[in-house]
Tab-separated table of N, CA and C and ligand atoms in Angstrom:
chain	number	residue	atom	x	y	z
Y	4	MET	N	15.008	-19.011	32.069
Y	4	MET	CA	13.453	-17.792	30.745
Y	4	MET	C	14.742	-16.509	31.581
Y	5	THR	N	13.693	-15.879	30.331
Y	5	THR	CA	14.342	-14.700	30.418
Y	5	THR	C	12.611	-13.893	30.550
Y	6	THR	N	13.233	-12.555	31.322
Y	6	THR	CA	12.480	-11.483	31.623
Y	6	THR	C	12.035	-10.672	30.852
Y	7	LEU	N	10.141	-10.890	30.747
Y	7	LEU	CA	9.885	-9.752	29.242
Y	7	LEU	C	9.594	-8.007	30.765
Y	8	SER	N	9.662	-6.870	29.572
Y	8	SER	CA	10.005	-6.104	30.174
Y	8	SER	C	8.356	-5.613	30.154
Y	9	PRO	N	7.295	-4.219	30.911
Y	9	PRO	CA	6.548	-4.647	31.989
Y	9	PRO	C	5.284	-4.048	30.619
Y	10	SER	N	5.386	-3.693	29.718
Y	10	SER	CA	4.806	-3.479	29.086
Y	10	SER	C	4.476	-4.676	27.982
Y	11	ALA	N	5.975	-5.752	27.536
Y	11	ALA	CA	5.605	-6.303	27.097
Y	11	ALA	C	5.135	-8.062	27.451
Y	12	ALA	N	5.478	-7.952	29.156
Y	12	ALA	CA	4.721	-8.611	29.852
Y	12	ALA	C	3.026	-8.518	29.847
Y	13	ARG	N	3.271	-7.243	29.720
Y	13	ARG	CA	0.974	-7.334	29.802
Y	13	ARG	C	0.734	-8.275	28.070
Y	14	VAL	N	1.450	-7.481	27.754
Y	14	VAL	CA	0.804	-8.308	25.671
Y	14	VAL	C	0.301	-9.980	26.396
Y	15	GLN	N	1.893	-10.113	27.108
Y	15	GLN	CA	2.028	-11.704	27.051
Y	15	GLN	C	0.542	-12.450	28.237
Y	16	SER	N	0.058	-11.585	28.938
Y	16	SER	CA	-0.805	-12.037	29.596
Y	16	SER	C	-1.584	-11.609	28.611
Y	17	LEU	N	-2.410	-10.747	28.320
Y	17	LEU	CA	-3.954	-10.905	26.865
Y	17	LEU	C	-3.770	-11.824	26.239
Y	18	LEU	N	-2.265	-12.570	26.015
Y	18	LEU	CA	-2.387	-14.147	25.055
Y	18	LEU	C	-2.176	-14.696	25.484
Y	19	ASP	N	-2.139	-15.125	27.114
Y	19	ASP	CA	-2.197	-16.176	27.856
Y	19	ASP	C	-3.635	-16.623	27.990
Y	20	ALA	N	-4.890	-14.994	28.601
Y	20	ALA	CA	-5.941	-15.593	28.375
Y	20	ALA	C	-6.580	-15.792	27.111
Y	21	ILE	N	-6.360	-15.926	26.391
Y	21	ILE	CA	-6.648	-16.520	24.848
Y	21	ILE	C	-5.992	-17.720	25.137
Y	22	GLY	N	-5.080	-17.968	25.608
Y	22	GLY	CA	-4.286	-19.491	25.463
Y	22	GLY	C	-4.006	-20.003	24.442
Y	23	LEU	N	-4.027	-19.625	22.611
Y	23	LEU	CA	-3.480	-20.409	21.648
Y	23	LEU	C	-1.689	-20.468	22.159
Y	24	GLY	N	-1.098	-19.730	23.113
Y	24	GLY	CA	0.271	-20.094	22.960
Y	24	GLY	C	1.221	-18.771	22.339
Y	25	HIS	N	0.290	-18.075	21.927
Y	25	HIS	CA	1.594	-17.434	21.705
Y	25	HIS	C	2.186	-16.840	22.271
Y	26	ARG	N	3.433	-16.597	22.037
Y	26	ARG	CA	4.491	-15.984	22.292
Y	26	ARG	C	5.171	-14.935	22.659
Y	27	VAL	N	5.473	-14.077	23.443
Y	27	VAL	CA	6.079	-12.632	23.176
Y	27	VAL	C	7.653	-12.587	23.299
Y	28	VAL	N	8.393	-12.654	22.216
Y	28	VAL	CA	9.988	-12.250	22.191
Y	28	VAL	C	9.983	-11.081	22.038
Y	29	GLU	N	10.922	-10.597	22.794
Y	29	GLU	CA	11.493	-9.139	23.108
Y	29	GLU	C	13.022	-9.866	22.983
Y	30	HIS	N	13.352	-8.665	21.779
Y	30	HIS	CA	15.143	-8.815	20.756
Y	30	HIS	C	16.107	-7.966	21.003
Y	31	GLU	N	17.204	-8.291	21.673
Y	31	GLU	CA	18.503	-7.327	20.963
Y	31	GLU	C	18.325	-6.122	20.555
Y	32	SER	N	17.980	-6.571	18.839
Y	32	SER	CA	17.453	-5.635	18.337
Y	32	SER	C	16.121	-4.543	18.069
Y	33	SER	N	15.848	-3.941	17.906
Y	33	SER	CA	15.064	-2.870	17.771
Y	33	SER	C	13.821	-3.822	16.252
Y	34	THR	N	12.209	-3.684	17.273
Y	34	THR	CA	11.183	-4.033	16.392
Y	34	THR	C	10.077	-3.178	16.154
Y	35	ARG	N	11.638	-1.360	16.495
Y	35	ARG	CA	10.486	-0.550	16.196
Y	35	ARG	C	9.565	0.039	15.164
Y	36	THR	N	10.649	0.236	13.663
Y	36	THR	CA	9.601	0.345	12.305
Y	36	THR	C	9.388	-1.874	11.731
Y	37	SER	N	8.309	-1.193	10.870
Y	37	SER	CA	8.207	-2.809	10.267
Y	37	SER	C	10.055	-2.910	9.561
Y	38	ASP	N	10.623	-1.851	9.016
Y	38	ASP	CA	11.851	-2.952	7.765
Y	38	ASP	C	12.857	-3.914	9.915
Y	39	GLU	N	12.991	-2.539	10.791
Y	39	GLU	CA	13.711	-3.133	11.628
Y	39	GLU	C	13.223	-4.160	12.028
Y	40	ALA	N	12.027	-4.420	12.242
Y	40	ALA	CA	11.134	-5.832	13.445
Y	40	ALA	C	11.471	-6.483	11.983
Y	41	ALA	N	11.251	-6.468	10.967
Y	41	ALA	CA	11.591	-7.327	9.982
Y	41	ALA	C	13.023	-8.240	10.154
Y	42	ALA	N	13.786	-7.589	10.166
Y	42	ALA	CA	15.046	-7.663	10.455
Y	42	ALA	C	15.773	-8.441	11.238
Y	43	SER	N	14.608	-8.037	12.127
Y	43	SER	CA	15.036	-9.155	13.974
Y	43	SER	C	14.522	-10.608	13.602
Y	44	VAL	N	13.525	-10.237	13.397
Y	44	VAL	CA	12.784	-11.622	12.954
Y	44	VAL	C	13.264	-12.443	12.017
Y	45	GLY	N	13.272	-11.813	10.877
Y	45	GLY	CA	14.034	-13.124	9.898
Y	45	GLY	C	12.749	-13.332	9.146
Y	46	CYS	N	12.152	-12.433	8.900
Y	46	CYS	CA	10.821	-12.092	7.596
Y	46	CYS	C	11.102	-11.569	6.975
Y	47	THR	N	9.500	-11.339	6.106
Y	47	THR	CA	9.754	-10.212	5.000
Y	47	THR	C	9.254	-8.978	5.987
Y	48	VAL	N	9.381	-8.295	5.104
Y	48	VAL	CA	9.030	-6.973	5.594
Y	48	VAL	C	7.004	-6.388	5.952
Y	49	ALA	N	6.443	-7.520	4.910
Y	49	ALA	CA	5.155	-7.980	4.471
Y	49	ALA	C	4.347	-8.807	5.671
Y	50	GLN	N	5.251	-9.132	6.136
Y	50	GLN	CA	4.497	-10.188	7.057
Y	50	GLN	C	4.657	-9.439	8.565
Y	51	ILE	N	5.534	-8.557	9.029
Y	51	ILE	CA	4.966	-7.491	9.595
Y	51	ILE	C	3.682	-6.845	9.434
Y	52	ALA	N	3.308	-7.242	10.877
Y	52	ALA	CA	1.192	-6.249	11.002
Y	52	ALA	C	1.294	-4.989	11.453
Y	53	LYS	N	2.072	-4.055	10.612
Y	53	LYS	CA	1.108	-3.271	11.921
Y	53	LYS	C	0.586	-2.870	12.177
Y	54	SER	N	0.691	-1.943	13.461
Y	54	SER	CA	-0.357	-1.137	14.379
Y	54	SER	C	-0.882	0.341	13.810
Y	55	LEU	N	-1.679	0.482	12.982
Y	55	LEU	CA	-1.444	2.072	12.896
Y	55	LEU	C	-2.204	2.604	13.188
Y	56	ILE	N	-2.296	3.971	14.357
Y	56	ILE	CA	-3.768	4.660	15.392
Y	56	ILE	C	-4.211	6.183	14.090
Y	57	PHE	N	-5.352	5.964	14.066
Y	57	PHE	CA	-5.684	7.567	13.461
Y	57	PHE	C	-6.653	7.629	14.490
Y	58	ARG	N	-7.476	9.280	14.190
Y	58	ARG	CA	-8.467	9.686	14.452
Y	58	ARG	C	-9.554	9.676	13.743
Y	59	ALA	N	-10.964	9.399	14.107
Y	59	ALA	CA	-11.931	9.759	13.909
Y	59	ALA	C	-11.953	10.994	14.212
Y	60	ARG	N	-12.532	12.160	13.661
Y	60	ARG	CA	-12.568	13.538	12.690
Y	60	ARG	C	-13.211	13.895	13.661
Y	61	GLU	N	-14.788	13.872	13.805
Y	61	GLU	CA	-16.256	14.027	14.373
Y	61	GLU	C	-16.036	13.486	16.031
Y	62	SER	N	-16.000	12.093	15.760
Y	62	SER	CA	-16.475	11.676	17.121
Y	62	SER	C	-15.040	11.296	17.941
Y	63	GLY	N	-14.083	11.232	17.272
Y	63	GLY	CA	-12.363	11.312	18.245
Y	63	GLY	C	-12.091	9.751	18.143
Y	64	THR	N	-13.260	8.810	18.002
Y	64	THR	CA	-13.111	7.278	18.586
Y	64	THR	C	-11.007	6.992	17.715
Y	65	PRO	N	-10.553	6.274	18.188
Y	65	PRO	CA	-9.250	5.482	17.830
Y	65	PRO	C	-9.249	4.401	17.231
Y	66	VAL	N	-9.396	4.416	15.878
Y	66	VAL	CA	-9.452	3.604	14.744
Y	66	VAL	C	-8.067	2.864	14.237
Y	67	LEU	N	-7.957	1.760	14.963
Y	67	LEU	CA	-6.228	0.649	14.269
Y	67	LEU	C	-6.765	0.248	12.372
Y	68	VAL	N	-5.726	0.490	12.163
Y	68	VAL	CA	-5.679	-0.216	11.125
Y	68	VAL	C	-4.534	-1.246	11.121
Y	69	ILE	N	-4.806	-2.240	10.950
Y	69	ILE	CA	-3.275	-3.243	10.674
Y	69	ILE	C	-3.344	-3.814	10.087
Y	70	ALA	N	-2.107	-3.069	9.464
Y	70	ALA	CA	-1.802	-3.119	8.236
Y	70	ALA	C	-0.853	-4.567	7.741
Y	71	SER	N	0.024	-4.308	6.712
Y	71	SER	CA	0.976	-5.535	5.650
Y	71	SER	C	2.273	-4.333	6.365
Y	72	GLY	N	3.169	-4.156	6.677
Y	72	GLY	CA	4.651	-4.041	6.451
Y	72	GLY	C	5.034	-2.959	5.588
Y	73	ALA	N	4.190	-3.631	4.660
Y	73	ALA	CA	4.512	-3.337	2.911
Y	73	ALA	C	4.257	-2.805	2.725
Y	74	ASN	N	2.825	-1.898	3.199
Y	74	ASN	CA	1.794	-1.122	2.584
Y	74	ASN	C	1.714	0.138	3.427
Y	75	ARG	N	1.504	1.132	2.650
Y	75	ARG	CA	0.640	2.049	3.433
Y	75	ARG	C	-0.617	2.593	3.046
Y	76	VAL	N	-1.225	2.956	3.963
Y	76	VAL	CA	-2.267	3.388	4.640
Y	76	VAL	C	-3.446	4.217	3.846
Y	77	ASN	N	-4.452	3.957	2.694
Y	77	ASN	CA	-5.163	4.798	2.496
Y	77	ASN	C	-7.063	5.297	3.182
Y	78	GLU	N	-5.610	6.196	3.708
Y	78	GLU	CA	-6.644	7.489	3.992
Y	78	GLU	C	-8.144	7.602	3.747
Y	79	LYS	N	-8.124	8.022	3.168
Y	79	LYS	CA	-9.424	8.258	2.585
Y	79	LYS	C	-10.623	6.737	2.403
Y	80	VAL	N	-9.952	5.976	2.142
Y	80	VAL	CA	-10.735	4.252	1.636
Y	80	VAL	C	-10.855	4.108	3.752
Y	81	VAL	N	-10.659	3.993	4.158
Y	81	VAL	CA	-10.526	3.766	5.351
Y	81	VAL	C	-11.709	4.925	6.293
Y	82	GLY	N	-11.838	6.125	5.805
Y	82	GLY	CA	-13.020	6.796	6.381
Y	82	GLY	C	-14.266	6.708	4.990
Y	83	ALA	N	-14.038	5.812	4.019
Y	83	ALA	CA	-15.588	5.623	3.953
Y	83	ALA	C	-16.159	4.091	3.965
Y	84	LEU	N	-14.838	3.782	4.704
Y	84	LEU	CA	-15.273	2.644	5.021
Y	84	LEU	C	-16.258	2.557	6.510
Y	85	ILE	N	-15.316	3.873	8.128
Y	85	ILE	CA	-15.760	3.674	8.761
Y	85	ILE	C	-17.433	4.604	8.697
Y	86	GLY	N	-17.291	5.466	7.542
Y	86	GLY	CA	-17.901	6.537	7.999
Y	86	GLY	C	-18.004	7.978	8.512
Y	87	GLU	N	-16.696	8.175	8.632
Y	87	GLU	CA	-15.651	8.948	9.088
Y	87	GLU	C	-14.787	9.568	8.710
Y	88	LYS	N	-14.389	10.271	8.337
Y	88	LYS	CA	-12.892	11.536	7.655
Y	88	LYS	C	-12.222	10.674	9.846
Y	89	ILE	N	-11.008	10.145	9.005
Y	89	ILE	CA	-10.407	9.834	9.846
Y	89	ILE	C	-8.266	10.831	9.282
Y	90	GLU	N	-8.106	11.542	10.788
Y	90	GLU	CA	-6.410	11.972	10.317
Y	90	GLU	C	-5.696	10.721	11.284
Y	91	ARG	N	-4.027	10.651	11.377
Y	91	ARG	CA	-3.110	10.657	12.014
Y	91	ARG	C	-3.351	10.779	12.826
Y	92	ALA	N	-3.561	9.611	14.417
Y	92	ALA	CA	-3.242	10.106	15.033
Y	92	ALA	C	-1.684	10.982	15.612
Y	93	ASP	N	-1.667	11.837	16.696
Y	93	ASP	CA	-0.745	12.674	17.319
Y	93	ASP	C	0.227	11.084	18.167
Y	94	PRO	N	0.844	11.341	18.569
Y	94	PRO	CA	1.854	9.918	20.015
Y	94	PRO	C	1.510	10.610	21.192
Y	95	ASP	N	0.927	11.558	21.554
Y	95	ASP	CA	0.364	11.493	22.887
Y	95	ASP	C	-0.863	10.882	22.636
Y	96	PHE	N	-1.782	10.906	21.303
Y	96	PHE	CA	-3.266	10.382	21.955
Y	96	PHE	C	-3.128	8.486	21.284
Y	97	VAL	N	-1.977	8.926	20.445
Y	97	VAL	CA	-1.066	7.189	20.201
Y	97	VAL	C	-1.009	6.153	21.673
Y	98	ARG	N	-0.293	7.029	23.163
Y	98	ARG	CA	-0.152	6.754	24.054
Y	98	ARG	C	-1.418	6.690	24.880
Y	99	GLU	N	-2.139	7.816	24.965
Y	99	GLU	CA	-3.388	8.149	26.229
Y	99	GLU	C	-5.311	7.054	25.629
Y	100	LYS	N	-4.711	6.363	24.251
Y	100	LYS	CA	-6.322	5.034	23.958
Y	100	LYS	C	-5.660	3.524	23.786
Y	101	THR	N	-4.444	3.855	23.721
Y	101	THR	CA	-3.869	2.541	23.783
Y	101	THR	C	-2.885	2.047	24.679
Y	102	GLY	N	-2.083	2.595	25.801
Y	102	GLY	CA	-1.873	3.416	26.769
Y	102	GLY	C	-0.387	1.851	26.405
Y	103	PHE	N	0.080	2.401	24.539
Y	103	PHE	CA	1.618	2.034	24.885
Y	103	PHE	C	1.849	3.231	23.753
Y	104	ALA	N	3.337	2.933	23.750
Y	104	ALA	CA	3.854	4.325	22.999
Y	104	ALA	C	4.038	3.413	21.461
Y	105	ILE	N	4.087	4.356	20.916
Y	105	ILE	CA	4.524	4.326	18.834
Y	105	ILE	C	6.144	3.340	19.002
Y	106	GLY	N	5.650	2.298	18.451
Y	106	GLY	CA	7.068	1.464	17.857
Y	106	GLY	C	6.270	0.482	18.967
Y	107	GLY	N	5.983	0.813	19.361
Y	107	GLY	CA	5.440	-0.711	20.863
Y	107	GLY	C	3.981	-0.682	20.400
Y	108	VAL	N	2.967	-0.409	19.472
Y	108	VAL	CA	1.794	-0.889	19.595
Y	108	VAL	C	1.358	-1.678	19.324
Y	109	PRO	N	0.863	-2.897	20.391
Y	109	PRO	CA	-0.310	-3.691	19.740
Y	109	PRO	C	-0.704	-4.064	19.465
Y	110	PRO	N	-1.566	-5.285	18.498
Y	110	PRO	CA	-3.160	-5.536	17.986
Y	110	PRO	C	-4.283	-5.091	18.726
Y	111	LEU	N	-3.782	-5.612	20.362
Y	111	LEU	CA	-5.394	-5.644	20.928
Y	111	LEU	C	-4.939	-5.845	22.172
Y	112	GLY	N	-4.828	-5.367	23.370
Y	112	GLY	CA	-5.042	-4.887	24.780
Y	112	GLY	C	-5.582	-3.565	24.796
Y	113	HIS	N	-6.073	-2.380	23.746
Y	113	HIS	CA	-5.904	-1.254	23.788
Y	113	HIS	C	-6.636	-0.619	25.136
Y	114	ALA	N	-6.392	-0.002	25.961
Y	114	ALA	CA	-7.128	1.354	26.955
Y	114	ALA	C	-8.463	2.326	26.671
Y	115	VAL	N	-8.094	2.180	25.208
Y	115	VAL	CA	-9.911	1.914	24.501
Y	115	VAL	C	-10.622	1.377	23.287
Y	116	PRO	N	-11.268	0.816	23.674
Y	116	PRO	CA	-11.790	-0.493	22.462
Y	116	PRO	C	-11.979	0.352	21.206
Y	117	PRO	N	-10.870	0.268	20.225
Y	117	PRO	CA	-10.580	1.288	18.826
Y	117	PRO	C	-11.652	0.472	18.382
Y	118	LEU	N	-12.279	1.136	16.674
Y	118	LEU	CA	-12.493	0.224	15.558
Y	118	LEU	C	-11.441	-0.634	15.181
Y	119	VAL	N	-11.673	-1.729	14.644
Y	119	VAL	CA	-10.255	-2.327	14.172
Y	119	VAL	C	-10.545	-2.460	11.735
Y	120	LEU	N	-10.038	-2.085	11.737
Y	120	LEU	CA	-9.227	-2.741	9.773
Y	120	LEU	C	-8.545	-3.659	9.644
Y	121	ILE	N	-8.581	-4.365	9.063
Y	121	ILE	CA	-7.434	-5.400	8.926
Y	121	ILE	C	-7.031	-5.549	7.260
Y	122	ASP	N	-5.754	-5.010	7.124
Y	122	ASP	CA	-5.765	-5.100	6.060
Y	122	ASP	C	-6.340	-6.918	4.989
Y	123	ASP	N	-6.472	-6.617	3.638
Y	123	ASP	CA	-6.890	-7.317	3.424
Y	123	ASP	C	-5.824	-9.057	2.823
Y	124	ASP	N	-4.396	-7.937	2.393
Y	124	ASP	CA	-2.815	-8.192	1.938
Y	124	ASP	C	-2.490	-9.630	3.039
Y	125	LEU	N	-3.082	-8.951	4.306
Y	125	LEU	CA	-2.298	-9.355	5.032
Y	125	LEU	C	-3.100	-11.588	4.995
Y	126	MET	N	-3.590	-11.433	4.565
Y	126	MET	CA	-5.261	-12.750	5.108
Y	126	MET	C	-4.086	-14.099	3.681
Y	127	THR	N	-3.407	-13.394	3.244
Y	127	THR	CA	-3.046	-14.343	2.174
Y	127	THR	C	-1.286	-14.401	2.751
Y	128	LEU	N	-0.630	-14.485	3.728
Y	128	LEU	CA	0.410	-15.378	3.774
Y	128	LEU	C	0.371	-16.133	5.440
Y	129	GLY	N	0.770	-17.323	5.263
Y	129	GLY	CA	0.909	-18.021	6.494
Y	129	GLY	C	1.093	-17.436	7.736
Y	130	GLU	N	2.186	-16.451	7.910
Y	130	GLU	CA	2.143	-16.356	9.279
Y	130	GLU	C	2.845	-14.826	9.666
Y	131	ILE	N	1.768	-13.843	10.415
Y	131	ILE	CA	2.569	-12.935	10.528
Y	131	ILE	C	3.436	-12.746	12.022
Y	132	TRP	N	3.453	-11.635	12.412
Y	132	TRP	CA	4.147	-11.062	12.861
Y	132	TRP	C	4.046	-9.299	13.256
Y	133	ALA	N	3.164	-9.485	14.408
Y	133	ALA	CA	2.826	-8.460	15.703
Y	133	ALA	C	3.527	-7.471	17.095
Y	134	ALA	N	3.591	-6.151	16.884
Y	134	ALA	CA	4.196	-5.394	17.690
Y	134	ALA	C	3.396	-6.175	19.558
Y	135	ALA	N	4.190	-6.087	20.312
Y	135	ALA	CA	3.788	-6.579	20.647
Y	135	ALA	C	3.961	-5.803	23.158
Y	136	GLY	N	3.720	-4.598	22.400
Y	136	GLY	CA	4.438	-3.372	23.685
Y	136	GLY	C	5.231	-2.856	23.959
Y	137	THR	N	6.118	-2.845	23.342
Y	137	THR	CA	7.639	-2.388	23.690
Y	137	THR	C	8.085	-1.843	21.750
Y	138	PRO	N	9.224	-1.029	21.173
Y	138	PRO	CA	10.148	-1.322	19.930
Y	138	PRO	C	10.960	-2.848	20.355
Y	139	ASN	N	11.008	-3.238	21.086
Y	139	ASN	CA	11.894	-4.663	20.736
Y	139	ASN	C	11.346	-5.737	20.820
Y	140	ALA	N	9.118	-5.809	21.296
Y	140	ALA	CA	8.887	-7.351	21.435
Y	140	ALA	C	7.927	-7.336	19.966
Y	141	VAL	N	7.605	-8.215	19.923
Y	141	VAL	CA	6.790	-9.383	18.781
Y	141	VAL	C	6.560	-10.326	19.022
Y	142	PHE	N	5.629	-10.612	18.619
Y	142	PHE	CA	4.893	-12.301	18.577
Y	142	PHE	C	3.892	-12.945	17.257
Y	143	ARG	N	4.737	-13.615	17.306
Y	143	ARG	CA	4.406	-14.210	16.258
Y	143	ARG	C	2.774	-15.622	15.959
Y	144	LEU	N	1.864	-15.095	14.714
Y	144	LEU	CA	0.460	-15.231	14.736
Y	144	LEU	C	0.464	-14.994	13.260
Y	145	THR	N	-1.381	-16.030	13.320
Y	145	THR	CA	-1.768	-16.429	12.133
Y	145	THR	C	-2.723	-15.464	11.869
Y	146	PRO	N	-2.632	-15.307	10.043
Y	146	PRO	CA	-4.284	-13.979	9.822
Y	146	PRO	C	-4.975	-14.382	10.759
Y	147	ASP	N	-5.412	-15.437	10.596
Y	147	ASP	CA	-6.994	-15.633	11.113
Y	147	ASP	C	-6.840	-15.578	12.116
Y	148	GLN	N	-5.944	-16.311	13.246
Y	148	GLN	CA	-5.802	-15.630	14.985
Y	148	GLN	C	-6.113	-13.753	15.455
Y	149	LEU	N	-5.342	-12.988	14.247
Y	149	LEU	CA	-5.569	-11.785	14.150
Y	149	LEU	C	-6.398	-11.120	14.028
Y	150	VAL	N	-7.470	-11.669	12.787
Y	150	VAL	CA	-8.814	-11.211	12.870
Y	150	VAL	C	-9.502	-11.748	15.188
Y	151	SER	N	-9.562	-12.959	15.156
Y	151	SER	CA	-10.310	-13.465	15.347
Y	151	SER	C	-9.744	-13.264	17.264
Y	152	MET	N	-8.426	-12.183	17.243
Y	152	MET	CA	-8.336	-11.773	18.702
Y	152	MET	C	-8.499	-10.842	18.882
Y	153	THR	N	-9.115	-10.090	17.605
Y	153	THR	CA	-9.131	-7.994	16.921
Y	153	THR	C	-10.674	-7.686	17.320
Y	154	GLY	N	-11.289	-8.485	16.609
Y	154	GLY	CA	-12.483	-9.186	16.156
Y	154	GLY	C	-12.769	-7.171	14.590
Y	155	GLY	N	-11.529	-7.447	14.265
Y	155	GLY	CA	-11.680	-6.672	13.055
Y	155	GLY	C	-11.912	-7.560	12.210
Y	156	ARG	N	-12.149	-6.050	11.105
Y	156	ARG	CA	-12.999	-6.066	9.780
Y	156	ARG	C	-11.939	-6.153	8.660
Y	157	VAL	N	-11.922	-6.766	8.287
Y	157	VAL	CA	-10.803	-7.614	6.886
Y	157	VAL	C	-11.346	-6.427	5.525
Y	158	ALA	N	-10.303	-5.941	5.144
Y	158	ALA	CA	-11.247	-4.588	3.954
Y	158	ALA	C	-9.579	-4.157	2.959
Y	159	ALA	N	-10.419	-3.840	2.072
Y	159	ALA	CA	-8.853	-3.651	1.280
Y	159	ALA	C	-8.104	-1.853	1.475
Y	160	VAL	N	-7.101	-1.567	2.169
Y	160	VAL	CA	-7.379	-0.791	2.827
Y	160	VAL	C	-6.043	-0.047	1.846
Y	161	LYS	N	-5.017	-0.614	1.715
Y	161	LYS	CA	-3.744	-0.376	0.920
Y	161	LYS	C	-3.672	0.223	-0.180
Y	162	LYS	N	-3.344	2.054	-0.090
Y	162	LYS	CA	-2.595	2.560	-0.804
Y	162	LYS	C	-1.979	2.056	-2.363
Y	163	ALA	N	-2.544	2.008	-3.116
Y	163	ALA	CA	-2.391	2.056	-4.576
Y	163	ALA	C	-0.878	2.263	-5.063
B	203	5CA	N1	6.765	-2.243	15.915
B	203	5CA	C1	6.772	-1.919	15.102
B	203	5CA	C2	6.554	-3.301	13.777
B	203	5CA	S1	4.568	-3.717	14.330
B	203	5CA	C3	5.713	-1.094	14.755
B	203	5CA	O1	4.734	-0.780	15.994
B	203	5CA	N2	5.566	-0.248	13.522
B	203	5CA	S2	4.587	1.079	13.258
B	203	5CA	O2	4.634	0.825	11.633
B	203	5CA	O3	3.417	0.101	13.666
B	203	5CA	O4	4.544	2.173	14.215
B	203	5CA	C4	5.053	3.133	13.924
B	203	5CA	C5	4.368	3.904	13.145
B	203	5CA	O5	3.795	4.710	14.282
B	203	5CA	C6	4.869	4.496	11.648
B	203	5CA	O6	4.620	3.605	10.954
B	203	5CA	C7	3.679	5.904	11.585
B	203	5CA	O7	2.498	5.375	11.220
B	203	5CA	C8	3.454	5.447	13.388
B	203	5CA	N3	4.397	6.935	14.053
B	203	5CA	C9	5.686	6.903	14.183
B	203	5CA	N4	6.223	8.477	14.713
B	203	5CA	C10	4.720	8.212	14.671
B	203	5CA	C11	4.928	10.574	15.225
B	203	5CA	N5	5.944	10.762	15.094
B	203	5CA	N6	3.412	10.077	14.930
B	203	5CA	C12	1.963	9.343	14.449
B	203	5CA	N7	2.796	8.556	14.330
B	203	5CA	C13	4.255	7.741	13.994
């Protein structure tokens, strides 16, 4: 059995607690971007569930948008959905609010619970892959499991 790095092991522990048998896989090759993750896993870029962190401008609340790797997020639409304008988070904000570094941010287990939105395009897919704590770690799940483990709101969030 291979040993996971500490951040990936942290995600595996969270998944163990959920108890649906999800396994974190650490790759030799990078999974830092959606393209790299798809190449390492051997899936389509659309099947990568990327966890993007934004900052609500007034309240400073972290906003997690889990989007298909093939899509760009429409920040105006997200702002309208949550009732507050958002901006892209900087790497320090991501680290502070999630507990993970960019490129490995998982969809669950963040230090500060974020508002969560899920790209409805993900819901049409049979299985998807999400980051698992490091730029080499991912885990496979279904879109319904993503919704249940994050409590996210499914919405149309992509840029046309
Ligand atoms: N592990 C992969 C596949 S799940 C992954 O985490 N991809 S990702 O797209 O969710 O994470 C990379 C994202 O981090 C980029 O899409 C981008 O939105 C964000 N990012 C990259 N560099 C920066 C930066 N300097 N500042 C803020 N956000 C950044």
